Tab-separated table of C-alpha atoms and ligand atoms in Angstrom:
chain	number	residue	atom	x	y	z
A	7	MET	CA	22.619	-26.122	-2.838
A	8	PHE	CA	19.247	-26.628	-1.121
A	9	SER	CA	17.000	-29.591	-0.523
A	10	ALA	CA	13.233	-29.185	-0.451
A	11	VAL	CA	12.988	-31.314	2.684
A	12	ASP	CA	15.427	-29.036	4.553
A	13	VAL	CA	13.469	-25.942	3.540
A	14	ILE	CA	10.201	-27.566	4.686
A	15	ARG	CA	11.778	-28.565	8.018
A	16	VAL	CA	12.956	-25.013	8.741
A	17	LYS	CA	9.439	-23.622	8.332
A	18	ARG	CA	7.776	-26.615	10.009
A	19	ASP	CA	9.866	-25.889	13.113
A	20	GLY	CA	8.969	-22.196	13.069
A	21	GLY	CA	12.248	-20.925	11.622
A	22	ARG	CA	12.888	-18.079	9.202
A	23	LEU	CA	13.612	-18.954	5.568
A	24	SER	CA	16.735	-17.320	4.142
A	25	ASP	CA	16.463	-15.162	1.016
A	26	GLU	CA	18.447	-17.778	-0.912
A	27	ALA	CA	16.184	-20.627	0.254
A	28	ILE	CA	13.077	-18.683	-0.815
A	29	ASP	CA	14.543	-17.821	-4.239
A	30	TRP	CA	15.539	-21.425	-4.767
A	31	VAL	CA	12.319	-23.109	-3.666
A	32	VAL	CA	10.027	-20.823	-5.699
A	33	ASP	CA	12.199	-21.149	-8.804
A	34	ALA	CA	12.662	-24.922	-8.433
A	35	TYR	CA	8.912	-25.405	-7.937
A	36	THR	CA	8.123	-23.376	-11.067
A	37	ARG	CA	10.561	-25.525	-13.067
A	38	GLY	CA	9.103	-28.767	-11.653
A	39	GLU	CA	12.202	-29.713	-9.657
A	40	VAL	CA	10.364	-29.326	-6.339
A	41	ALA	CA	7.332	-31.637	-6.464
A	42	ASP	CA	3.723	-30.634	-5.764
A	43	GLU	CA	3.666	-32.707	-2.555
A	44	GLN	CA	6.770	-30.911	-1.277
A	45	MET	CA	5.338	-27.476	-2.064
A	46	SER	CA	2.032	-28.496	-0.401
A	47	ALA	CA	3.935	-29.383	2.769
A	48	LEU	CA	5.779	-26.068	2.661
A	49	ALA	CA	2.559	-24.120	2.030
A	50	MET	CA	0.964	-25.859	5.037
A	51	ALA	CA	4.008	-25.050	7.176
A	52	VAL	CA	3.720	-21.393	6.090
A	53	LEU	CA	-0.008	-21.397	6.863
A	54	LEU	CA	0.628	-22.748	10.377
A	55	ARG	CA	3.855	-20.874	11.201
A	56	GLY	CA	3.492	-17.663	9.162
A	57	MET	CA	6.204	-15.622	7.454
A	58	THR	CA	7.810	-12.351	8.560
A	59	PRO	CA	7.205	-9.235	6.405
A	60	ALA	CA	10.777	-9.619	5.048
A	61	GLU	CA	10.195	-13.276	4.112
A	62	THR	CA	6.855	-12.391	2.499
A	63	ALA	CA	8.430	-9.578	0.437
A	64	ARG	CA	11.190	-11.918	-0.734
A	65	TRP	CA	8.676	-14.691	-1.564
A	66	THR	CA	6.753	-12.160	-3.653
A	67	ALA	CA	9.923	-11.042	-5.468
A	68	ALA	CA	10.718	-14.677	-6.267
A	69	MET	CA	7.230	-15.161	-7.744
A	70	VAL	CA	7.621	-11.984	-9.837
A	71	ALA	CA	11.010	-13.274	-11.061
A	72	SER	CA	9.413	-16.590	-12.132
A	73	GLY	CA	8.008	-14.885	-15.241
A	74	GLU	CA	8.049	-11.772	-17.341
A	75	THR	CA	7.161	-8.257	-16.229
A	76	LEU	CA	5.056	-6.061	-18.409
A	77	GLU	CA	7.279	-3.225	-19.627
A	78	LEU	CA	4.851	-0.322	-19.871
A	79	GLY	CA	7.513	1.966	-21.338
A	80	GLU	CA	7.138	5.727	-21.735
A	81	LEU	CA	3.417	6.510	-21.696
A	82	GLY	CA	3.661	10.207	-20.888
A	83	ARG	CA	1.327	9.699	-17.901
A	84	PRO	CA	1.789	8.199	-14.418
A	85	THR	CA	0.612	4.587	-14.129
A	86	VAL	CA	-1.720	3.402	-11.384
A	87	ASP	CA	-3.922	0.376	-10.740
A	88	LYS	CA	-6.511	-0.863	-8.274
A	89	HIS	CA	-6.995	-4.333	-6.849
A	90	SER	CA	-10.037	-5.510	-4.940
A	91	THR	CA	-10.055	-8.675	-2.867
A	92	GLY	CA	-13.503	-9.332	-4.312
A	93	GLY	CA	-17.079	-8.944	-3.210
A	94	VAL	CA	-20.714	-9.282	-4.215
A	95	GLY	CA	-21.792	-6.670	-6.759
A	96	ASP	CA	-18.247	-5.301	-6.889
A	97	LYS	CA	-18.259	-3.753	-10.360
A	98	ILE	CA	-16.121	-0.770	-9.292
A	99	THR	CA	-13.317	-1.526	-11.798
A	100	LEU	CA	-15.729	-0.745	-14.649
A	101	PRO	CA	-16.432	2.916	-13.855
A	102	LEU	CA	-13.150	3.488	-11.981
A	103	THR	CA	-10.686	2.583	-14.759
A	104	PRO	CA	-12.023	5.075	-17.345
A	105	LEU	CA	-12.589	7.677	-14.600
A	106	VAL	CA	-8.963	7.674	-13.456
A	107	ALA	CA	-7.804	7.729	-17.102
A	108	ALA	CA	-10.095	10.707	-17.746
A	109	CYS	CA	-8.283	12.500	-14.901
A	110	GLY	CA	-4.863	12.009	-16.525
A	111	ALA	CA	-3.330	8.727	-15.301
A	112	ALA	CA	-2.792	5.504	-17.276
A	113	VAL	CA	-4.625	2.491	-15.821
A	114	PRO	CA	-3.667	-1.040	-16.884
A	115	GLN	CA	-6.252	-3.179	-15.141
A	116	LEU	CA	-5.315	-6.838	-15.571
A	117	SER	CA	-8.285	-8.792	-14.265
A	118	GLY	CA	-9.603	-12.289	-13.761
A	119	ARG	CA	-12.692	-14.402	-14.165
A	120	GLY	CA	-14.955	-15.252	-11.254
A	121	LEU	CA	-15.003	-18.457	-9.282
A	122	GLY	CA	-17.544	-19.045	-6.501
A	123	HIS	CA	-19.934	-16.391	-5.180
A	124	THR	CA	-17.965	-13.293	-6.280
A	125	GLY	CA	-17.993	-12.305	-9.943
A	126	GLY	CA	-14.995	-11.621	-12.166
A	127	THR	CA	-14.448	-8.379	-14.049
A	128	LEU	CA	-13.779	-10.144	-17.361
A	129	ASP	CA	-17.059	-12.088	-17.120
A	130	LYS	CA	-18.902	-8.808	-16.634
A	131	LEU	CA	-17.294	-7.110	-19.639
A	132	GLU	CA	-17.744	-10.179	-21.829
A	133	SER	CA	-21.485	-9.556	-21.645
A	134	ILE	CA	-20.849	-6.615	-24.019
A	135	PRO	CA	-21.224	-7.971	-27.578
A	136	GLY	CA	-17.850	-8.182	-29.381
A	137	TRP	CA	-15.672	-7.238	-26.391
A	138	ARG	CA	-12.384	-9.155	-26.274
A	139	ALA	CA	-10.464	-9.851	-23.024
A	140	SER	CA	-7.161	-11.189	-24.399
A	141	LEU	CA	-4.595	-8.630	-25.505
A	142	SER	CA	-0.869	-8.997	-26.163
A	143	ALA	CA	1.619	-6.914	-24.180
A	144	GLY	CA	2.025	-4.665	-27.245
A	145	GLU	CA	-1.745	-4.137	-27.510
A	146	ILE	CA	-1.935	-3.263	-23.810
A	147	ARG	CA	0.731	-0.574	-24.293
A	148	ASP	CA	-1.052	0.765	-27.424
A	149	ARG	CA	-4.402	0.998	-25.606
A	150	LEU	CA	-2.743	2.811	-22.692
A	151	ARG	CA	-1.128	5.298	-25.054
A	152	GLU	CA	-4.315	5.885	-27.090
A	153	VAL	CA	-7.065	5.669	-24.445
A	154	GLY	CA	-5.237	5.694	-21.088
A	155	ALA	CA	-7.325	2.770	-19.831
A	156	VAL	CA	-7.359	-0.941	-20.497
A	157	ILE	CA	-9.132	-3.812	-18.753
A	158	CYS	CA	-7.983	-7.215	-19.986
A	159	ALA	CA	-6.856	-10.706	-18.986
A	160	ALA	CA	-3.419	-11.079	-17.400
A	161	THR	CA	-0.906	-12.307	-19.969
A	162	GLU	CA	0.180	-15.942	-19.488
A	163	GLY	CA	3.791	-15.127	-18.663
A	164	LEU	CA	3.093	-12.971	-15.568
A	165	ALA	CA	4.046	-14.683	-12.279
A	166	PRO	CA	3.691	-18.325	-13.432
A	167	ALA	CA	4.845	-19.476	-9.967
A	168	ASP	CA	1.690	-17.931	-8.533
A	169	ARG	CA	-0.571	-19.616	-11.072
A	170	LYS	CA	0.896	-23.005	-10.180
A	171	LEU	CA	0.981	-22.397	-6.434
A	172	TYR	CA	-2.555	-20.947	-6.282
A	173	ALA	CA	-3.982	-24.064	-7.987
A	174	LEU	CA	-2.099	-26.221	-5.467
A	175	ARG	CA	-3.270	-24.167	-2.460
A	176	ASP	CA	-6.823	-24.446	-3.705
A	177	VAL	CA	-6.783	-28.253	-3.337
A	178	THR	CA	-4.627	-28.526	-0.191
A	179	GLY	CA	-6.472	-26.290	2.281
A	180	THR	CA	-3.729	-23.655	2.204
A	181	VAL	CA	-5.493	-20.682	0.617
A	182	GLU	CA	-6.220	-18.963	3.945
A	183	SER	CA	-2.703	-17.838	4.830
A	184	VAL	CA	-2.209	-14.063	4.925
A	185	PRO	CA	1.441	-14.146	3.667
A	186	LEU	CA	0.469	-16.501	0.831
A	187	ILE	CA	-2.619	-14.494	-0.164
A	188	ALA	CA	-0.719	-11.194	0.014
A	189	SER	CA	2.268	-12.450	-1.992
A	190	SER	CA	-0.062	-14.014	-4.559
A	191	ILE	CA	-1.972	-10.776	-5.125
A	192	MET	CA	1.086	-8.529	-5.087
A	193	SER	CA	3.246	-10.711	-7.358
A	194	LYS	CA	0.723	-10.150	-10.162
A	195	LYS	CA	0.450	-6.414	-9.510
A	196	ILE	CA	4.230	-5.913	-9.334
A	197	ALA	CA	4.752	-7.950	-12.525
A	198	GLU	CA	2.240	-5.633	-14.198
A	199	GLY	CA	4.797	-2.838	-13.907
A	200	VAL	CA	2.697	0.005	-12.410
A	201	GLU	CA	4.204	2.782	-10.266
A	202	SER	CA	1.318	3.072	-7.827
A	203	LEU	CA	-1.589	1.030	-6.568
A	204	VAL	CA	-4.704	1.207	-4.404
A	205	LEU	CA	-6.037	-1.918	-2.738
A	206	ASP	CA	-9.676	-2.360	-1.790
A	207	VAL	CA	-9.659	-4.948	0.983
A	208	LYS	CA	-13.221	-6.029	1.630
A	209	CYS	CA	-14.569	-7.341	4.894
A	210	GLY	CA	-17.886	-8.901	5.839
A	211	SER	CA	-20.027	-11.898	4.913
A	212	GLY	CA	-19.561	-11.438	1.147
A	213	ALA	CA	-15.763	-11.136	1.369
A	214	PHE	CA	-12.777	-13.391	1.796
A	215	MET	CA	-11.955	-11.672	5.098
A	216	LYS	CA	-14.956	-11.785	7.426
A	217	THR	CA	-13.855	-9.349	10.164
A	218	PRO	CA	-12.207	-5.886	10.165
A	219	GLU	CA	-9.248	-7.373	12.092
A	220	GLN	CA	-8.594	-9.987	9.385
A	221	ALA	CA	-9.008	-7.364	6.663
A	222	ARG	CA	-6.540	-5.047	8.419
A	223	GLU	CA	-3.990	-7.857	8.727
A	224	LEU	CA	-4.235	-8.587	4.985
A	225	ALA	CA	-4.179	-4.871	4.089
A	226	THR	CA	-1.038	-4.361	6.169
A	227	ALA	CA	0.713	-7.349	4.543
A	228	LEU	CA	-0.220	-6.098	1.051
A	229	VAL	CA	0.946	-2.539	1.711
A	230	ASP	CA	4.223	-3.737	3.278
A	231	ILE	CA	5.026	-5.869	0.225
A	232	GLY	CA	4.227	-3.013	-2.153
A	233	ALA	CA	6.333	-0.529	-0.171
A	234	ALA	CA	9.261	-2.983	-0.138
A	235	HIS	CA	9.023	-3.050	-3.941
A	236	GLY	CA	9.015	0.737	-4.285
A	237	LEU	CA	5.312	1.172	-5.092
A	238	ARG	CA	3.356	4.193	-3.871
A	239	LEU	CA	0.254	2.593	-2.403
A	240	SER	CA	-2.388	2.304	0.294
A	241	ALA	CA	-5.315	0.031	1.093
A	242	LEU	CA	-8.896	1.014	1.842
A	243	ILE	CA	-10.793	-1.388	4.073
A	244	THR	CA	-14.398	-1.411	2.918
A	245	ASP	CA	-17.615	-3.040	4.065
A	246	MET	CA	-18.895	-6.111	2.228
A	247	SER	CA	-21.686	-7.231	4.526
A	248	VAL	CA	-24.241	-5.856	2.032
A	249	PRO	CA	-24.019	-6.192	-1.790
A	250	LEU	CA	-22.417	-3.179	-3.455
A	251	GLY	CA	-25.005	-1.243	-5.452
A	252	ARG	CA	-28.209	-2.906	-6.577
A	253	ALA	CA	-27.016	-5.196	-9.372
A	254	VAL	CA	-25.318	-8.571	-8.870
A	255	GLY	CA	-24.590	-10.505	-12.075
A	256	ASN	CA	-22.617	-9.751	-15.204
A	257	ALA	CA	-24.775	-7.764	-17.654
A	258	LEU	CA	-26.810	-6.286	-14.778
A	259	GLU	CA	-23.577	-4.910	-13.296
A	260	VAL	CA	-22.410	-3.493	-16.635
A	261	ALA	CA	-25.735	-1.637	-16.960
A	262	GLU	CA	-25.349	-0.242	-13.426
A	263	SER	CA	-21.755	0.828	-14.145
A	264	VAL	CA	-22.899	2.727	-17.234
A	265	GLU	CA	-25.522	4.512	-15.082
A	266	VAL	CA	-22.675	5.595	-12.759
A	267	LEU	CA	-20.603	6.759	-15.744
A	268	ARG	CA	-23.597	8.793	-16.911
A	269	GLY	CA	-23.588	10.655	-13.585
A	270	GLY	CA	-26.292	8.544	-11.839
A	271	GLY	CA	-26.252	5.096	-10.225
A	272	PRO	CA	-26.469	3.892	-6.614
A	273	PRO	CA	-24.840	6.212	-4.039
A	274	ASP	CA	-22.591	3.499	-2.538
A	275	VAL	CA	-21.093	2.620	-5.935
A	276	VAL	CA	-20.476	6.318	-6.651
A	277	GLU	CA	-18.970	6.892	-3.195
A	278	LEU	CA	-16.502	4.011	-3.468
A	279	THR	CA	-15.593	4.785	-7.091
A	280	VAL	CA	-14.757	8.389	-6.229
A	281	ALA	CA	-12.880	7.462	-3.014
A	282	LEU	CA	-10.712	4.918	-4.828
A	283	ALA	CA	-10.127	7.335	-7.725
A	284	ARG	CA	-8.992	10.061	-5.287
A	285	ALA	CA	-6.548	7.670	-3.599
A	286	MET	CA	-5.221	6.468	-6.976
A	287	LEU	CA	-4.709	10.004	-8.253
A	288	ARG	CA	-3.014	11.023	-5.012
A	289	HIS	CA	-0.470	8.193	-5.375
A	290	ALA	CA	-0.050	8.987	-9.082
A	291	GLY	CA	0.715	12.628	-8.247
A	292	VAL	CA	-2.317	14.062	-10.095
A	293	SER	CA	-3.702	16.773	-7.856
A	294	ASP	CA	-5.463	19.227	-10.145
A	295	VAL	CA	-8.610	17.230	-11.037
A	296	ASP	CA	-11.528	16.092	-8.855
A	297	PRO	CA	-12.794	12.716	-10.087
A	298	ALA	CA	-16.311	13.554	-8.863
A	299	ASP	CA	-16.436	16.264	-11.572
A	300	ALA	CA	-15.096	13.947	-14.295
A	301	LEU	CA	-17.802	11.436	-13.408
A	302	ALA	CA	-20.618	13.972	-13.318
A	303	ASP	CA	-19.758	15.823	-16.539
A	304	GLY	CA	-19.398	12.792	-18.856
A	305	ARG	CA	-15.599	12.773	-19.336
A	306	ALA	CA	-15.289	9.308	-17.739
A	307	HIS	CA	-18.179	8.003	-19.865
A	308	GLU	CA	-16.422	9.177	-23.006
A	309	VAL	CA	-13.256	7.241	-22.030
A	310	TRP	CA	-15.413	4.170	-21.246
A	311	ARG	CA	-16.862	4.248	-24.765
A	312	ARG	CA	-13.394	4.501	-26.329
A	313	MET	CA	-12.018	1.771	-24.054
A	314	ILE	CA	-14.827	-0.677	-24.943
A	315	THR	CA	-14.668	0.123	-28.672
A	316	ALA	CA	-10.861	-0.305	-28.735
A	317	GLN	CA	-11.359	-3.928	-27.582
A	318	GLY	CA	-13.980	-4.746	-30.221
A	319	GLY	CA	-17.036	-4.069	-28.036
A	320	ASP	CA	-20.109	-2.078	-29.009
A	321	PRO	CA	-20.930	0.284	-26.131
A	322	ASP	CA	-24.409	0.893	-27.609
A	323	ALA	CA	-25.350	-2.768	-28.085
A	324	GLU	CA	-28.195	-4.235	-26.100
A	325	LEU	CA	-26.920	-6.368	-23.207
A	326	PRO	CA	-27.999	-10.007	-22.761
A	327	ARG	CA	-31.146	-10.508	-20.707
A	328	ALA	CA	-32.311	-13.591	-18.843
A	329	ARG	CA	-35.506	-15.290	-20.072
A	330	HIS	CA	-37.103	-15.575	-16.608
A	331	VAL	CA	-37.492	-12.605	-14.266
A	332	GLU	CA	-39.315	-13.063	-10.949
A	333	THR	CA	-39.511	-11.003	-7.791
A	334	VAL	CA	-39.133	-11.863	-4.102
A	335	PRO	CA	-41.719	-9.884	-2.082
A	336	ALA	CA	-40.995	-8.336	1.331
A	337	SER	CA	-42.333	-10.588	4.095
A	338	ALA	CA	-43.310	-7.703	6.422
A	339	THR	CA	-43.670	-3.926	6.696
A	340	GLY	CA	-40.861	-1.955	8.347
A	341	THR	CA	-37.234	-1.013	7.751
A	342	LEU	CA	-34.908	-3.356	5.891
A	343	THR	CA	-32.147	-3.803	8.467
A	344	ARG	CA	-30.045	-6.579	6.861
A	345	LEU	CA	-29.424	-7.866	3.347
A	346	ASP	CA	-26.695	-10.466	3.446
A	347	ALA	CA	-24.026	-10.101	0.763
A	348	TYR	CA	-22.960	-13.745	0.792
A	349	ALA	CA	-26.524	-15.028	0.403
A	350	VAL	CA	-27.229	-12.666	-2.507
A	351	GLY	CA	-23.913	-13.626	-4.163
A	352	LEU	CA	-24.749	-17.304	-3.758
A	353	ALA	CA	-28.234	-16.729	-5.231
A	354	ALA	CA	-26.759	-14.968	-8.291
A	355	TRP	CA	-24.308	-17.848	-8.678
A	356	ARG	CA	-27.074	-20.476	-8.518
A	357	LEU	CA	-29.136	-18.497	-11.045
A	358	GLY	CA	-26.241	-18.855	-13.519
A	359	ALA	CA	-24.101	-15.728	-13.041
A	360	GLY	CA	-21.066	-17.630	-11.726
A	361	ARG	CA	-19.198	-20.850	-12.330
A	362	ALA	CA	-18.409	-23.894	-10.187
A	363	ARG	CA	-15.373	-25.011	-12.210
A	364	LYS	CA	-12.857	-22.925	-14.156
A	365	GLU	CA	-14.049	-24.377	-17.465
A	366	ASP	CA	-17.790	-23.592	-16.923
A	367	ALA	CA	-19.554	-20.881	-18.941
A	368	VAL	CA	-21.536	-18.124	-17.211
A	369	ASP	CA	-25.006	-16.859	-18.191
A	370	HIS	CA	-24.376	-13.193	-18.832
A	371	GLY	CA	-27.983	-12.115	-18.223
A	372	ALA	CA	-28.380	-13.967	-14.896
A	373	GLY	CA	-28.263	-12.385	-11.445
A	374	VAL	CA	-30.116	-10.511	-8.730
A	375	LEU	CA	-31.301	-6.911	-8.554
A	376	CYS	CA	-31.676	-5.596	-5.003
A	377	LEU	CA	-34.716	-3.321	-5.215
A	378	ALA	CA	-34.292	-2.208	-1.588
A	379	LYS	CA	-31.158	-1.747	0.509
A	380	PRO	CA	-30.685	-1.646	4.314
A	381	GLY	CA	-32.161	1.551	5.695
A	382	ASP	CA	-35.053	1.590	3.182
A	383	ARG	CA	-38.687	1.450	4.386
A	384	VAL	CA	-40.559	-1.459	2.810
A	385	VAL	CA	-44.190	-2.562	2.771
A	386	GLU	CA	-45.238	-6.225	3.013
A	387	GLY	CA	-45.600	-7.692	-0.474
A	388	GLN	CA	-43.531	-5.041	-2.258
A	389	PRO	CA	-40.791	-6.511	-4.492
A	390	LEU	CA	-37.522	-6.686	-2.556
A	391	LEU	CA	-35.323	-8.640	-4.948
A	392	GLU	CA	-35.573	-9.423	-8.646
A	393	LEU	CA	-34.215	-12.799	-9.808
A	394	HIS	CA	-32.957	-13.098	-13.403
A	395	THR	CA	-32.228	-16.563	-14.810
A	396	ASP	CA	-32.271	-18.949	-17.757
A	397	ARG	CA	-32.376	-21.834	-15.257
A	398	PRO	CA	-35.904	-21.711	-13.789
A	399	GLU	CA	-35.275	-25.012	-11.975
A	400	THR	CA	-32.969	-23.115	-9.565
A	401	LEU	CA	-35.650	-20.632	-8.487
A	402	GLY	CA	-37.250	-22.763	-5.727
A	403	ARG	CA	-34.015	-23.276	-3.809
A	404	VAL	CA	-32.895	-19.679	-4.357
A	405	ARG	CA	-36.187	-18.322	-2.959
A	406	GLU	CA	-35.899	-20.592	0.074
A	407	GLU	CA	-32.328	-19.479	0.810
A	408	LEU	CA	-33.077	-15.789	0.244
A	409	ALA	CA	-35.918	-15.918	2.793
A	410	ALA	CA	-33.204	-16.060	5.496
A	411	ALA	CA	-30.981	-13.449	3.831
A	412	TYR	CA	-32.769	-10.318	5.059
A	413	ASP	CA	-34.426	-8.819	8.151
A	414	ILE	CA	-37.234	-6.289	8.324
A	415	SER	CA	-37.787	-4.639	11.675
A	416	GLY	CA	-39.662	-1.843	13.433
A	417	ALA	CA	-36.317	-0.373	14.524
A	418	ASP	CA	-34.033	1.800	12.405
A	419	ALA	CA	-31.231	0.097	10.491
A	420	LYS	CA	-27.778	0.350	12.072
A	421	SER	CA	-25.794	2.328	9.550
A	422	THR	CA	-22.300	1.011	8.796
A	423	PRO	CA	-19.890	3.251	6.918
A	424	LEU	CA	-18.835	1.869	3.546
A	425	ILE	CA	-15.198	2.930	3.916
A	426	LEU	CA	-13.944	1.692	7.263
A	427	ASP	CA	-10.268	2.649	7.209
A	428	GLU	CA	-7.177	3.308	5.104
A	429	VAL	CA	-3.867	1.513	5.711
A	430	THR	CA	-0.898	3.511	4.440
A	431	ALA	CA	2.774	2.642	4.047
A	432	ASP	CA	3.925	5.356	6.517
A	433	ARG	CA	1.718	4.343	9.436
B	14	LIG	N1	-6.541	-13.852	-4.827
B	14	LIG	C1	-5.316	-14.132	-5.303
B	14	LIG	O1	-4.905	-13.642	-6.349
B	14	LIG	N2	-4.533	-14.949	-4.581
B	14	LIG	C2	-4.913	-15.507	-3.423
B	14	LIG	O2	-4.157	-16.226	-2.818
B	14	LIG	C3	-6.205	-15.230	-2.943
B	14	LIG	C4	-7.001	-14.380	-3.681
């Protein structure tokens, strides 16, 4: 028999929580027996004192056990998923899911809505007329059997302990704890029932983790939890100091994803899509197909069309467009050496692409198009950014903030690789 106060005291004093204490406290909190104020104190103790990899793996298992797991059953293909820690212009799930399915794996991509300056995958897809995010567990299995790819909302019953704890961390200053972030992310992925997983841990101004060291720490925690649960997985650490691709905002990002699926699109989006697909296929044991070919020859686009249609969407429908489109001209002639991801994400959010509260609606047509990227030569007065909005009253402030979001210089741009590292389980 445990008491919440005793469990809090152990962690407060820097001790190690026993497996039984972890199982009890997570279960009792989910059932309402441990109060919010007690769990807040424990979360703060964890944030300040940390958890060992073994404690973190056990905490994750307890969160998985708090709800149902999605039984994917016999699909006749290996299952694999991708999770990104989120960034500005990160639409990679859209081309990647049908691409990996086109290469022979089954990809159940349970996604979320956006909050703050990074967008959510479901918000992006909901800009496609008719497309429906909510599917039952049975529908998810059917779509995987028929199409091989599904992107939808997580079902309510997956890891309810995480849903409750994440809301509490959000209002108690305890989000920024690596063991709590890692267990939160992995509990949902493990409950989803996939055999393998690739994590895209972003670092830079537009990401949760600002430095490569922080990103590596999170990547290592995520991979360790997955390995302890028998998943085949690795984590790519990727740059998020610059927006990914040119489009930031829901419908704008869908349009850019379709360009990629048609064999075009910005080189950075193509590079990351193919790199993640290769890692996913490697873990899934599919070695006879190169995803670059499946992207270039239209096979991935064909799966995209079937995936969208199967969820009620019309892949040929016109996407929503904002009523006001204005450009931001370059302030000088030279090389664009910096375009800050966070500032562009914030601008898209102010223009209506994101939400401040969970219940807010997003404007699907709103966002920013980056007409130049670092390394490009620009001439004073040439359009640098294109602002799309139905809220023209936001434009003044957005222009002011974006003036500080880029640098143009006589020197060459420092080139940063997009993919910085890969953290594997057997390091
Ligand atoms: N994303 C999650 O799912 N959980 C966290 O704790 C942070 C980001």
